[in-house]
Amino acid sequence: MLPSTRGGPWRLSSPSIAEAQRYRAGLHDDTEVELLADFKPKDGGEYIARLQGQVLTKRRDHDETLRTFGIAAAARGWKPATYVHPRDMELTQVGEVCLLEVKQVYRGNATKAVREATAQLLEYRYFWYRNDTRQPHLLAVFSEPIGDEHARYLESLHIASIWKITDEGWGSSALATSLGFDPGRQVPS
């Protein structure tokens, strides 16, 4: 293929044209029709979609998870900051930085929440910290347990994970525990 201009037709190089002609000479029209029988791409033109207006009631579960985790992090010696929009929270503690993303898990299905947290944490680290000498720890916080396999997946990407178990308690991955978020650890007085 030869380069084309935006919106222009694709063009074949001379060797490709010769090969196509050799191939075409060996095909009968019936064979081509048969080959394309199940090939029905949609039209690439514009279309109109009409959506009926509706009123949505939104919940602030995300903010509640963020609030309760921020308090739990402060009790473990981390200083939480939420003025770091679009990031959910940044935690600091004696020369360490932890970038945090909170996700709600809906109906026990953690996959979507894990994917979103992963993408956001990696993107934020790249755009907000790439020139920073203090590279942040990455921490995904979930509204409910995400399962062992999701926690291992996040750990493989060097993302610590924490999940809410009860109104008072949190569970954590090994990496999160190494950052001081051990759910069994006593809160300093």
GROMACS .gro file of C-alpha atoms in nm:
model
  189
    1MET     CA    1   0.000   0.000   0.000
    2LEU     CA    2   0.109   0.352  -0.071
    3PRO     CA    3   0.040   0.641   0.166
    4SER     CA    4  -0.284   0.826   0.100
    5THR     CA    5  -0.415   1.167   0.194
    6ARG     CA    6  -0.677   1.186   0.467
    7GLY     CA    7  -1.005   1.070   0.319
    8GLY     CA    8  -0.839   0.986  -0.012
    9PRO     CA    9  -0.843   0.645  -0.178
   10TRP     CA   10  -0.596   0.374  -0.090
   11ARG     CA   11  -0.341   0.302  -0.362
   12LEU     CA   12  -0.144  -0.008  -0.443
   13SER     CA   13   0.225  -0.005  -0.525
   14SER     CA   14   0.334  -0.137  -0.866
   15PRO     CA   15   0.444  -0.478  -0.729
   16SER     CA   16   0.110  -0.508  -0.546
   17ILE     CA   17  -0.085  -0.427  -0.865
   18ALA     CA   18   0.105  -0.698  -1.055
   19GLU     CA   19   0.038  -0.952  -0.778
   20ALA     CA   20  -0.331  -0.860  -0.766
   21GLN     CA   21  -0.359  -0.906  -1.145
   22ARG     CA   22  -0.192  -1.248  -1.124
   23TYR     CA   23  -0.429  -1.345  -0.843
   24ARG     CA   24  -0.735  -1.206  -1.023
   25ALA     CA   25  -0.650  -1.402  -1.339
   26GLY     CA   26  -0.682  -1.722  -1.138
   27LEU     CA   27  -1.026  -1.635  -0.992
   28HIS     CA   28  -1.363  -1.677  -1.159
   29ASP     CA   29  -1.637  -1.424  -1.088
   30ASP     CA   30  -1.836  -1.691  -0.901
   31THR     CA   31  -1.543  -1.747  -0.663
   32GLU     CA   32  -1.520  -1.374  -0.584
   33VAL     CA   33  -1.894  -1.355  -0.515
   34GLU     CA   34  -1.866  -1.659  -0.292
   35LEU     CA   35  -1.569  -1.513  -0.104
   36LEU     CA   36  -1.757  -1.190  -0.035
   37ALA     CA   37  -2.093  -1.353   0.048
   38ASP     CA   38  -2.062  -1.284   0.423
   39PHE     CA   39  -1.882  -0.952   0.389
   40LYS     CA   40  -2.138  -0.675   0.442
   41PRO     CA   41  -1.968  -0.372   0.598
   42LYS     CA   42  -2.194  -0.090   0.710
   43ASP     CA   43  -2.203   0.239   0.523
   44GLY     CA   44  -1.941   0.483   0.654
   45GLY     CA   45  -2.171   0.784   0.624
   46GLU     CA   46  -2.327   0.992   0.898
   47TYR     CA   47  -2.649   0.896   1.072
   48ILE     CA   48  -2.880   1.054   1.324
   49ALA     CA   49  -2.950   0.902   1.664
   50ARG     CA   50  -3.239   1.037   1.870
   51LEU     CA   51  -3.239   0.991   2.247
   52GLN     CA   52  -3.541   1.052   2.462
   53GLY     CA   53  -3.468   1.302   2.741
   54GLN     CA   54  -3.459   1.164   3.092
   55VAL     CA   55  -3.389   1.270   3.448
   56LEU     CA   56  -3.121   1.075   3.634
   57THR     CA   57  -3.073   1.052   4.009
   58LYS     CA   58  -2.702   1.031   4.080
   59ARG     CA   59  -2.548   0.891   4.398
   60ARG     CA   60  -2.231   1.001   4.573
   61ASP     CA   61  -2.104   0.655   4.672
   62HIS     CA   62  -1.765   0.736   4.517
   63ASP     CA   63  -1.726   1.040   4.741
   64GLU     CA   64  -1.817   0.839   5.050
   65THR     CA   65  -1.557   0.571   4.969
   66LEU     CA   66  -1.300   0.847   4.910
   67ARG     CA   67  -1.389   1.017   5.240
   68THR     CA   68  -1.377   0.704   5.454
   69PHE     CA   69  -1.051   0.587   5.297
   70GLY     CA   70  -0.892   0.932   5.340
   71ILE     CA   71  -0.971   0.917   5.711
   72ALA     CA   72  -0.830   0.562   5.734
   73ALA     CA   73  -0.512   0.670   5.549
   74ALA     CA   74  -0.465   0.968   5.782
   75ALA     CA   75  -0.498   0.734   6.080
   76ARG     CA   76  -0.201   0.542   5.935
   77GLY     CA   77   0.017   0.851   5.902
   78TRP     CA   78  -0.055   0.949   5.539
   79LYS     CA   79  -0.163   1.304   5.458
   80PRO     CA   80  -0.455   1.291   5.212
   81ALA     CA   81  -0.515   1.568   4.956
   82THR     CA   82  -0.817   1.592   4.728
   83TYR     CA   83  -0.730   1.924   4.560
   84VAL     CA   84  -0.541   1.735   4.287
   85HIS     CA   85  -0.820   1.715   4.026
   86PRO     CA   86  -0.864   1.519   3.798
   87ARG     CA   87  -0.689   1.267   4.023
   88ASP     CA   88  -0.904   1.142   4.311
   89MET     CA   89  -0.647   1.178   4.587
   90GLU     CA   90  -0.278   1.208   4.655
   91LEU     CA   91  -0.130   1.079   4.979
   92THR     CA   92   0.205   1.200   5.113
   93GLN     CA   93   0.418   1.075   5.400
   94VAL     CA   94   0.783   1.156   5.477
   95GLY     CA   95   0.910   1.192   5.120
   96GLU     CA   96   0.671   0.937   4.970
   97VAL     CA   97   0.382   1.007   4.734
   98CYS     CA   98   0.091   0.775   4.668
   99LEU     CA   99  -0.145   0.841   4.375
  100LEU     CA  100  -0.488   0.705   4.451
  101GLU     CA  101  -0.790   0.621   4.235
  102VAL     CA  102  -1.124   0.522   4.389
  103LYS     CA  103  -1.367   0.299   4.200
  104GLN     CA  104  -1.711   0.171   4.284
  105VAL     CA  105  -1.775  -0.199   4.227
  106TYR     CA  106  -2.130  -0.263   4.110
  107ARG     CA  107  -2.317  -0.589   4.169
  108GLY     CA  108  -1.998  -0.772   4.269
  109ASN     CA  109  -1.842  -0.732   3.922
  110ALA     CA  110  -1.500  -0.581   3.978
  111THR     CA  111  -1.366  -0.618   3.623
  112LYS     CA  112  -1.484  -0.280   3.493
  113ALA     CA  113  -1.368  -0.099   3.808
  114VAL     CA  114  -1.024  -0.266   3.794
  115ARG     CA  115  -0.982  -0.177   3.425
  116GLU     CA  116  -1.078   0.185   3.482
  117ALA     CA  117  -0.855   0.224   3.788
  118THR     CA  118  -0.560   0.069   3.604
  119ALA     CA  119  -0.597   0.294   3.302
  120GLN     CA  120  -0.641   0.608   3.507
  121LEU     CA  121  -0.352   0.542   3.743
  122LEU     CA  122  -0.109   0.468   3.459
  123GLU     CA  123  -0.227   0.771   3.262
  124TYR     CA  124  -0.208   1.007   3.558
  125ARG     CA  125   0.137   0.883   3.655
  126TYR     CA  126   0.258   0.945   3.300
  127PHE     CA  127   0.108   1.292   3.257
  128TRP     CA  128   0.135   1.428   3.612
  129TYR     CA  129   0.455   1.271   3.747
  130ARG     CA  130   0.684   1.185   3.455
  131ASN     CA  131   0.918   1.477   3.530
  132ASP     CA  132   0.883   1.448   3.907
  133THR     CA  133   1.176   1.305   4.101
  134ARG     CA  134   0.925   1.154   4.343
  135GLN     CA  135   0.760   0.873   4.145
  136PRO     CA  136   0.432   0.789   4.318
  137HIS     CA  137   0.316   0.456   4.448
  138LEU     CA  138  -0.006   0.363   4.266
  139LEU     CA  139  -0.305   0.267   4.477
  140ALA     CA  140  -0.650   0.156   4.361
  141VAL     CA  141  -0.925   0.173   4.625
  142PHE     CA  142  -1.249  -0.017   4.569
  143SER     CA  143  -1.590   0.002   4.734
  144GLU     CA  144  -1.599  -0.376   4.789
  145PRO     CA  145  -1.372  -0.680   4.749
  146ILE     CA  146  -1.229  -0.731   4.399
  147GLY     CA  147  -1.114  -1.092   4.433
  148ASP     CA  148  -0.770  -1.246   4.457
  149GLU     CA  149  -0.707  -1.267   4.082
  150HIS     CA  150  -0.780  -0.897   4.027
  151ALA     CA  151  -0.554  -0.808   4.320
  152ARG     CA  152  -0.274  -1.023   4.172
  153TYR     CA  153  -0.326  -0.863   3.831
  154LEU     CA  154  -0.291  -0.515   3.979
  155GLU     CA  155   0.019  -0.622   4.174
  156SER     CA  156   0.176  -0.745   3.848
  157LEU     CA  157   0.149  -0.383   3.728
  158HIS     CA  158   0.289  -0.250   4.059
  159ILE     CA  159  -0.052  -0.116   4.160
  160ALA     CA  160  -0.147  -0.170   4.524
  161SER     CA  161  -0.514  -0.238   4.593
  162ILE     CA  162  -0.743  -0.186   4.887
  163TRP     CA  163  -1.111  -0.272   4.917
  164LYS     CA  164  -1.382  -0.196   5.166
  165ILE     CA  165  -1.500  -0.502   5.358
  166THR     CA  166  -1.734  -0.345   5.615
  167ASP     CA  167  -1.822   0.005   5.727
  168GLU     CA  168  -1.517  -0.004   5.954
  169GLY     CA  169  -1.275  -0.239   5.779
  170TRP     CA  170  -1.057  -0.265   5.470
  171GLY     CA  171  -0.879  -0.549   5.295
  172SER     CA  172  -0.551  -0.499   5.115
  173SER     CA  173  -0.311  -0.659   4.871
  174ALA     CA  174   0.045  -0.742   4.977
  175LEU     CA  175   0.178  -0.429   4.804
  176ALA     CA  176  -0.075  -0.211   4.988
  177THR     CA  177   0.023  -0.378   5.314
  178SER     CA  178   0.389  -0.293   5.244
  179LEU     CA  179   0.284   0.074   5.214
  180GLY     CA  180   0.136   0.059   5.565
  181PHE     CA  181  -0.224  -0.022   5.478
  182ASP     CA  182  -0.235  -0.347   5.669
  183PRO     CA  183  -0.596  -0.390   5.783
  184GLY     CA  184  -0.482  -0.576   6.094
  185ARG     CA  185  -0.238  -0.303   6.200
  186GLN     CA  186  -0.338  -0.091   6.497
  187VAL     CA  187  -0.417   0.272   6.423
  188PRO     CA  188  -0.160   0.499   6.596
  189SER     CA  189  -0.303   0.702   6.884
   0.00000   0.00000   0.00000
